[in-house]
CSV table of C-alpha atoms (C1' of nucleotides) in Angstrom, one decimal:
chain,number,residue,atom,x,y,z
Y,1,MET,CA,45.3,88.5,-82.7
Y,2,LYS,CA,48.0,89.4,-85.1
Y,3,ILE,CA,47.5,89.8,-88.8
Y,4,SER,CA,49.6,87.4,-90.9
Y,5,THR,CA,52.8,88.5,-92.5
Y,6,ARG,CA,51.1,87.4,-95.7
Y,7,ALA,CA,48.7,90.3,-95.4
Y,8,ARG,CA,51.4,92.7,-94.2
Y,9,TYR,CA,53.8,91.9,-97.0
Y,10,GLY,CA,51.1,91.8,-99.5
Y,11,THR,CA,49.9,95.3,-98.7
Y,12,ARG,CA,53.4,96.7,-98.8
Y,13,ALA,CA,54.0,94.9,-102.1
Y,14,LEU,CA,50.9,96.4,-103.6
Y,15,LEU,CA,51.8,99.9,-102.4
Y,16,ASP,CA,55.3,99.4,-103.8
Y,17,LEU,CA,53.8,98.4,-107.1
Y,18,ALA,CA,51.5,101.4,-107.1
Y,19,LEU,CA,54.4,103.7,-106.5
Y,20,HIS,CA,56.6,102.2,-109.1
Y,21,GLN,CA,54.4,101.3,-112.0
Y,22,ALA,CA,54.5,103.6,-115.0
Y,23,GLU,CA,54.1,101.9,-118.3
Y,24,ALA,CA,56.1,98.7,-117.9
Y,25,PRO,CA,55.3,96.0,-115.5
Y,26,VAL,CA,57.2,95.8,-112.3
Y,27,SER,CA,59.1,92.6,-111.6
Y,28,LEU,CA,58.6,90.7,-108.5
Y,29,LYS,CA,62.3,90.6,-108.1
Y,30,ASP,CA,62.4,94.4,-107.7
Y,31,ILE,CA,59.5,94.5,-105.3
Y,32,ALA,CA,61.1,91.7,-103.3
Y,33,LYS,CA,64.4,93.6,-103.1
Y,34,ARG,CA,62.9,97.0,-102.2
Y,35,GLN,CA,60.5,95.5,-99.6
Y,36,GLU,CA,63.0,93.0,-98.3
Y,37,ILE,CA,60.7,90.1,-98.8
Y,38,SER,CA,61.9,86.7,-100.1
Y,39,LEU,CA,61.1,86.5,-103.8
Y,40,GLN,CA,59.7,83.0,-103.5
Y,41,TYR,CA,57.4,84.0,-100.7
Y,42,LEU,CA,56.3,87.1,-102.6
Y,43,GLU,CA,55.3,84.9,-105.6
Y,44,HIS,CA,52.9,83.1,-103.4
Y,45,LEU,CA,51.4,86.3,-102.0
Y,46,VAL,CA,50.7,87.6,-105.5
Y,47,THR,CA,48.9,84.5,-106.8
Y,48,PRO,CA,45.6,85.2,-105.1
Y,49,LEU,CA,45.8,88.9,-106.1
Y,50,ILE,CA,46.1,87.8,-109.7
Y,51,THR,CA,43.3,85.3,-109.4
Y,52,ALA,CA,41.1,87.9,-108.0
Y,53,GLY,CA,41.8,90.3,-110.8
Y,54,MET,CA,43.4,93.0,-108.7
Y,55,VAL,CA,46.8,92.5,-110.4
Y,56,ARG,CA,47.8,91.4,-113.9
Y,57,SER,CA,50.9,89.6,-114.7
Y,58,VAL,CA,53.2,89.4,-117.7
Y,59,ARG,CA,55.6,86.5,-118.1
Y,60,GLY,CA,59.0,86.3,-119.7
Y,61,PRO,CA,61.8,88.8,-119.8
Y,62,LYS,CA,60.8,92.4,-118.9
Y,63,GLY,CA,57.7,90.8,-117.4
Y,64,GLY,CA,56.3,91.5,-114.0
Y,65,ILE,CA,53.0,92.7,-112.6
Y,66,THR,CA,50.7,95.7,-112.9
Y,67,LEU,CA,47.7,96.9,-111.0
Y,68,ALA,CA,44.5,95.9,-112.9
Y,69,LYS,CA,42.6,98.8,-111.4
Y,70,SER,CA,43.4,102.4,-110.5
Y,71,PRO,CA,44.9,102.7,-107.0
Y,72,ALA,CA,41.9,104.9,-106.1
Y,73,LYS,CA,39.7,101.9,-106.7
Y,74,ILE,CA,41.6,99.4,-104.5
Y,75,THR,CA,40.8,99.5,-100.8
Y,76,MET,CA,42.8,97.9,-98.0
Y,77,SER,CA,39.6,96.1,-97.2
Y,78,GLU,CA,39.8,94.2,-100.5
Y,79,ILE,CA,43.5,93.5,-100.0
Y,80,ILE,CA,43.1,92.1,-96.5
Y,81,GLN,CA,40.1,90.1,-97.6
Y,82,LEU,CA,42.1,88.4,-100.3
Y,83,LEU,CA,45.2,87.8,-98.2
Y,84,GLU,CA,43.8,87.2,-94.8
Y,85,GLY,CA,40.1,86.5,-95.1
Y,86,SER,CA,37.5,88.0,-93.0
Y,87,THR,CA,38.4,90.6,-90.4
Y,88,ALA,CA,36.1,89.0,-87.9
Y,89,LEU,CA,38.0,88.2,-84.7
Y,90,VAL,CA,35.7,85.4,-84.0
Y,91,GLU,CA,34.3,82.8,-86.4
Y,92,CYS,CA,30.7,83.0,-85.2
Y,93,VAL,CA,30.5,86.6,-86.4
Y,94,ASP,CA,30.5,85.4,-89.9
Y,95,ASN,CA,28.9,82.0,-89.3
Y,96,PRO,CA,26.3,82.2,-86.6
Y,97,LYS,CA,25.5,78.6,-87.2
Y,98,LEU,CA,28.8,77.5,-85.7
Y,99,CYS,CA,27.6,78.2,-82.2
Y,100,PRO,CA,24.2,77.3,-80.7
Y,101,ARG,CA,24.5,80.4,-78.5
Y,102,ALA,CA,25.1,82.8,-81.3
Y,103,ASP,CA,21.7,84.3,-81.3
Y,104,SER,CA,21.6,85.1,-77.6
Y,105,CYS,CA,25.3,85.8,-77.2
Y,106,VAL,CA,26.0,89.4,-76.3
Y,107,THR,CA,29.8,89.1,-76.5
Y,108,ARG,CA,29.2,88.1,-80.2
Y,109,ASP,CA,27.4,91.4,-80.7
Y,110,ILE,CA,30.5,93.2,-79.5
Y,111,TRP,CA,32.8,91.2,-81.8
Y,112,THR,CA,30.5,92.2,-84.6
Y,113,GLU,CA,30.9,95.8,-83.7
Y,114,VAL,CA,34.6,95.4,-83.6
Y,115,LYS,CA,34.6,93.9,-87.0
Y,116,ASP,CA,32.6,96.8,-88.3
Y,117,ALA,CA,35.0,99.3,-86.7
Y,118,VAL,CA,37.9,97.6,-88.4
Y,119,ASN,CA,36.2,97.5,-91.7
Y,120,GLY,CA,35.3,101.2,-91.3
Y,121,VAL,CA,39.0,102.0,-91.4
Y,122,LEU,CA,40.0,99.6,-94.1
Y,123,ASP,CA,37.1,100.4,-96.4
Y,124,SER,CA,37.9,104.0,-96.4
Y,125,THR,CA,41.6,103.5,-97.1
Y,126,THR,CA,42.6,103.1,-100.8
Y,127,LEU,CA,46.0,102.5,-102.3
Y,128,GLN,CA,45.7,106.1,-103.6
Y,129,ASN,CA,45.3,107.3,-100.0
Y,130,LEU,CA,48.5,105.5,-99.1
Y,131,ILE,CA,50.3,107.0,-102.0
Y,132,GLU,CA,49.3,110.4,-100.9
Y,133,ARG,CA,50.3,109.8,-97.3
Y,134,GLU,CA,53.6,108.6,-98.6
Y,135,GLU,CA,54.2,111.8,-100.6
Y,136,LYS,CA,53.1,113.9,-97.6
Y,137,LYS,CA,55.6,112.2,-95.4
Y,138,ARG,CA,58.4,112.7,-97.9
Y,139,LYS,CA,57.6,116.4,-98.0
Y,140,THR,CA,57.5,117.0,-94.2
Y,141,PRO,CA,59.8,114.3,-92.8
Y,142,LYS,CA,59.8,113.8,-89.0
Y,143,GLN,CA,58.1,117.1,-88.3
Y,144,GLU,CA,59.3,118.3,-84.9
Y,145,MET,CA,57.1,120.3,-82.5
Y,146,TYR,CA,58.3,123.7,-81.3
Y,147,TYR,CA,56.8,125.3,-78.3
Y,148,ILE,CA,57.2,129.0,-77.9
V,1,MET,CA,43.6,87.4,-87.3
V,2,LYS,CA,41.4,85.6,-84.9
V,3,ILE,CA,41.3,86.3,-81.2
V,4,SER,CA,42.4,83.5,-78.9
V,5,THR,CA,39.8,81.2,-77.3
V,6,ARG,CA,41.5,82.3,-74.1
V,7,ALA,CA,40.1,85.8,-74.6
V,8,ARG,CA,36.7,84.6,-75.7
V,9,TYR,CA,36.3,82.1,-72.9
V,10,GLY,CA,37.6,84.6,-70.4
V,11,THR,CA,35.1,87.3,-71.5
V,12,ARG,CA,32.2,84.9,-71.3
V,13,ALA,CA,33.4,83.6,-67.9
V,14,LEU,CA,33.6,87.1,-66.5
V,15,LEU,CA,30.1,87.9,-67.8
V,16,ASP,CA,28.8,84.7,-66.3
V,17,LEU,CA,30.4,85.7,-63.0
V,18,ALA,CA,28.9,89.2,-63.2
V,19,LEU,CA,25.5,87.7,-63.8
V,20,HIS,CA,25.7,85.1,-61.0
V,21,GLN,CA,27.5,86.8,-58.2
V,22,ALA,CA,25.4,87.9,-55.3
V,23,GLU,CA,27.0,87.6,-51.9
V,24,ALA,CA,28.8,84.3,-52.2
V,25,PRO,CA,31.7,83.6,-54.5
V,26,VAL,CA,30.9,81.7,-57.7
V,27,SER,CA,32.8,78.4,-58.1
V,28,LEU,CA,34.9,77.9,-61.2
V,29,LYS,CA,33.2,74.6,-61.5
V,30,ASP,CA,29.8,76.2,-62.0
V,31,ILE,CA,31.1,78.7,-64.5
V,32,ALA,CA,32.8,76.0,-66.4
V,33,LYS,CA,29.6,74.0,-66.5
V,34,ARG,CA,27.4,76.8,-67.6
V,35,GLN,CA,29.8,78.1,-70.2
V,36,GLU,CA,30.9,74.7,-71.4
V,37,ILE,CA,34.5,75.3,-70.8
V,38,SER,CA,36.9,72.7,-69.4
V,39,LEU,CA,37.4,73.4,-65.7
V,40,GLN,CA,41.2,73.0,-66.0
V,41,TYR,CA,41.4,75.4,-68.8
V,42,LEU,CA,39.2,78.0,-67.0
V,43,GLU,CA,41.5,77.8,-64.0
V,44,HIS,CA,44.4,79.0,-66.2
V,45,LEU,CA,42.3,81.8,-67.7
V,46,VAL,CA,41.4,83.1,-64.3
V,47,THR,CA,44.9,83.3,-63.0
V,48,PRO,CA,45.9,86.5,-64.8
V,49,LEU,CA,42.6,88.1,-63.9
V,50,ILE,CA,43.3,87.5,-60.2
V,51,THR,CA,46.9,88.7,-60.5
V,52,ALA,CA,45.7,91.9,-62.1
V,53,GLY,CA,43.2,92.5,-59.3
V,54,MET,CA,40.1,92.3,-61.5
V,55,VAL,CA,38.9,89.2,-59.7
V,56,ARG,CA,39.3,88.0,-56.1
V,57,SER,CA,39.4,84.3,-55.2
V,58,VAL,CA,38.4,82.4,-52.1
V,59,ARG,CA,39.9,78.9,-51.6
V,60,GLY,CA,38.3,76.0,-49.9
V,61,PRO,CA,34.8,74.7,-49.7
V,62,LYS,CA,32.2,77.2,-50.8
V,63,GLY,CA,35.0,79.1,-52.3
V,64,GLY,CA,35.1,80.6,-55.8
V,65,ILE,CA,35.7,83.9,-57.4
V,66,THR,CA,34.1,87.3,-57.2
V,67,LEU,CA,34.6,90.5,-59.2
V,68,ALA,CA,36.9,92.9,-57.4
V,69,LYS,CA,35.3,95.9,-59.0
V,70,SER,CA,31.8,96.9,-60.0
V,71,PRO,CA,30.8,95.6,-63.5
V,72,ALA,CA,30.4,99.2,-64.6
V,73,LYS,CA,34.1,99.7,-63.9
V,74,ILE,CA,35.4,96.8,-66.0
V,75,THR,CA,35.8,97.4,-69.7
V,76,MET,CA,36.3,94.8,-72.4
V,77,SER,CA,39.4,96.6,-73.2
V,78,GLU,CA,40.9,95.6,-69.9
V,79,ILE,CA,39.8,92.1,-70.2
V,80,ILE,CA,41.2,91.6,-73.6
V,81,GLN,CA,44.4,93.4,-72.6
V,82,LEU,CA,44.9,90.9,-69.8
V,83,LEU,CA,44.0,87.8,-71.7
V,84,GLU,CA,45.2,88.6,-75.2
V,85,GLY,CA,47.6,91.4,-74.9
V,86,SER,CA,47.6,94.4,-77.2
V,87,THR,CA,44.9,94.8,-79.8
V,88,ALA,CA,47.5,95.9,-82.3
V,89,LEU,CA,47.4,93.7,-85.4
V,90,VAL,CA,51.0,94.3,-86.1
V,91,GLU,CA,53.9,94.4,-83.6
V,92,CYS,CA,55.4,97.6,-84.9
V,93,VAL,CA,52.3,99.6,-83.9
V,94,ASP,CA,53.3,99.1,-80.2
V,95,ASN,CA,57.0,98.8,-80.8
V,96,PRO,CA,58.3,101.1,-83.6
V,97,LYS,CA,61.8,100.1,-82.8
V,98,LEU,CA,61.2,96.6,-84.2
V,99,CYS,CA,61.3,97.9,-87.7
V,100,PRO,CA,63.7,100.4,-89.3
V,101,ARG,CA,60.9,101.5,-91.6
V,102,ALA,CA,58.4,102.3,-88.8
V,103,ASP,CA,58.7,106.0,-89.0
V,104,SER,CA,58.1,106.3,-92.7
V,105,CYS,CA,55.8,103.4,-93.1
V,106,VAL,CA,52.3,104.5,-94.1
V,107,THR,CA,50.8,101.0,-93.8
V,108,ARG,CA,51.8,101.1,-90.1
V,109,ASP,CA,49.8,104.3,-89.8
V,110,ILE,CA,46.7,102.5,-91.0
V,111,TRP,CA,47.3,99.6,-88.6
V,112,THR,CA,47.5,102.2,-85.8
V,113,GLU,CA,44.1,103.6,-86.9
V,114,VAL,CA,42.7,100.1,-86.9
V,115,LYS,CA,44.0,99.5,-83.4
V,116,ASP,CA,42.4,102.7,-82.3
V,117,ALA,CA,39.1,101.8,-83.9
V,118,VAL,CA,39.1,98.4,-82.1
V,119,ASN,CA,39.9,100.0,-78.8
V,120,GLY,CA,37.2,102.5,-79.3
V,121,VAL,CA,34.6,99.8,-79.2
V,122,LEU,CA,36.3,97.8,-76.4
V,123,ASP,CA,36.9,100.8,-74.2
V,124,SER,CA,33.3,101.9,-74.3
V,125,THR,CA,31.9,98.4,-73.5
V,126,THR,CA,31.8,97.5,-69.8
V,127,LEU,CA,30.6,94.3,-68.2
V,128,GLN,CA,27.6,96.3,-67.0
V,129,ASN,CA,26.8,97.1,-70.7
V,130,LEU,CA,26.9,93.4,-71.4
V,131,ILE,CA,24.6,92.6,-68.5
V,132,GLU,CA,22.1,95.2,-69.8
V,133,ARG,CA,22.3,93.8,-73.3
V,134,GLU,CA,21.7,90.4,-71.9
V,135,GLU,CA,18.6,91.5,-70.0
V,136,LYS,CA,17.3,93.3,-73.0
V,137,LYS,CA,17.7,90.2,-75.2
V,138,ARG,CA,15.8,88.1,-72.7
V,139,LYS,CA,12.9,90.6,-72.6
V,140,THR,CA,12.5,90.8,-76.4
V,141,PRO,CA,13.8,87.5,-77.7
V,142,LYS,CA,14.3,87.1,-81.4
V,143,GLN,CA,12.3,90.1,-82.4
V,144,GLU,CA,10.7,89.5,-85.8
V,145,MET,CA,10.2,92.2,-88.3
V,146,TYR,CA,6.7,92.7,-89.6
V,147,TYR,CA,6.1,94.7,-92.8
V,148,ILE,CA,2.6,96.0,-93.4
U,1,DA,C1',67.8,79.2,-128.8
U,2,DT,C1',68.2,81.0,-124.5
U,3,DA,C1',67.8,83.7,-120.6
U,4,DT,C1',64.3,85.8,-117.9
U,5,DT,C1',60.3,86.0,-115.5
U,6,DG,C1',55.9,84.3,-113.6
U,7,DT,C1',53.1,79.7,-111.8
U,8,DA,C1',52.2,76.1,-108.8
U,9,DG,C1',52.6,72.2,-105.8
U,10,DA,C1',55.0,69.8,-102.3
U,11,DT,C1',57.6,70.0,-98.2
U,12,DT,C1',59.8,71.5,-94.0
U,13,DA,C1',60.7,73.9,-89.7
U,14,DA,C1',59.2,76.8,-86.3
U,15,DT,C1',55.8,78.6,-83.5
U,16,DT,C1',51.7,79.0,-81.1
U,17,DC,C1',47.8,77.5,-78.7
U,18,DA,C1',44.3,74.6,-76.6
U,19,DG,C1',43.9,71.5,-73.4
U,20,DT,C1',45.4,67.9,-69.9
U,21,DC,C1',48.1,65.9,-66.0
U,22,DA,C1',49.7,66.2,-61.6
U,23,DA,C1',51.1,67.9,-57.3
U,24,DC,C1',50.1,71.4,-54.1
U,25,DA,C1',47.8,75.1,-50.9
U,26,DA,C1',44.0,76.9,-48.3
U,27,DT,C1',39.8,76.5,-45.6
U,28,DA,C1',34.8,75.3,-44.3
U,29,DT,C1',32.7,71.6,-42.2
U,30,DT,C1',32.3,67.8,-39.4
Q,1,DA,C1',42.1,67.2,-35.9
Q,2,DA,C1',40.5,65.0,-40.3
Q,3,DT,C1',38.6,65.5,-44.6
Q,4,DA,C1',36.5,67.0,-48.6
Q,5,DT,C1',36.3,70.9,-51.5
Q,6,DT,C1',38.0,74.4,-54.0
Q,7,DG,C1',41.6,77.4,-56.0
Q,8,DT,C1',47.1,77.6,-57.8
Q,9,DT,C1',50.9,76.5,-60.4
Q,10,DG,C1',54.0,74.4,-63.6
Q,11,DA,C1',55.1,71.0,-66.8
Q,12,DC,C1',53.7,68.7,-70.7
Q,13,DT,C1',51.5,67.1,-75.1
Q,14,DG,C1',49.2,67.2,-79.5
Q,15,DA,C1',47.4,69.7,-83.1
Q,16,DA,C1',47.1,73.4,-86.1
Q,17,DT,C1',48.9,77.1,-88.4
Q,18,DT,C1',52.2,79.7,-90.9
Q,19,DA,C1',56.4,81.3,-92.9
Q,20,DA,C1',59.5,80.0,-95.9
Q,21,DT,C1',62.0,77.1,-99.2
Q,22,DC,C1',62.6,73.6,-102.9
Q,23,DT,C1',61.6,72.0,-107.3
Q,24,DA,C1',59.8,71.6,-111.7
Q,25,DC,C1',57.3,73.9,-115.1
Q,26,DA,C1',55.2,77.6,-118.5
Q,27,DA,C1',55.5,81.7,-121.2
Q,28,DT,C1',57.9,85.2,-123.9
Q,29,DA,C1',61.4,89.1,-125.3
Q,30,DT,C1',65.7,89.2,-127.4
DNA sequence: ATATTGTAGATTAATTCAGTCAACAATATT
DNA sequence: AATATTGTTGACTGAATTAATCTACAATAT
């Protein structure tokens, strides 16, 4: 029940991109270096993001990638959808026809609730949110608790 | 990001058990037949449930398994924990020490929220709940919607 | 013209997982 | 006591998935 490194790396890469993009595109090389991801693997992660129109790419020297939309308009839900597929933990949640029991299966109902719960979190989290959390963490790093 | 068949089969097996247990233990053979699970595979699923004290077993003729606790006291959370392990989608959620970035990683925070959301559903669903849903479904099967 | 950067397909190596095989242990029934 | 029935356990296999690399190619700034 783990998420693929594909989705993990991809999310981190996008956040890295969001944090570093100004005018110029950000090179995959730089992202790979900062995020400690193999460049060649990162290239493959980025492909579906470009295809989906979430990211734009520029070839050649000084090339790289940029976000095609504002970070506030990119949800983790979309990212995970592109890199991992559905968040359903069980196939039959998305495809009732896969199982003859689907209609009457109460455990399937629970798996559906779980999917909705997961999506609830991912839908409401945008890249912008992540950026803000990042900034907040840098301001108050490792806050200790003091009891009087 | 799928859950293992282990956990799916196990959950269904436990619900089947809860529905069919009266006085006598229910044989794995019967559960396997009703749930269309290979008997040999089911045996392996049941082992950790017995070890954990959720299920009791009786060997020999007329033997089988019984729930060791009332269905109202068995949550899906426990079941999944036993058969699948943690519901964390990423290792570092449970083990921050695995990653040097863990403390400062905002994506990890989101994965933690996701885990909590999943557990929210699973914690609040007991075998008893499933039984009741099952009964409800049998009473009002495939309710159609009529618009006037 | 060339170095730099992204694109894409093929391939490999490792891991995980579902499922089976086989030998064993306990016990109700006869 | 003998036997059939049922659960227990460990080893093993085959398939599928996945992370990651290799290779050749395409575009473009300088």
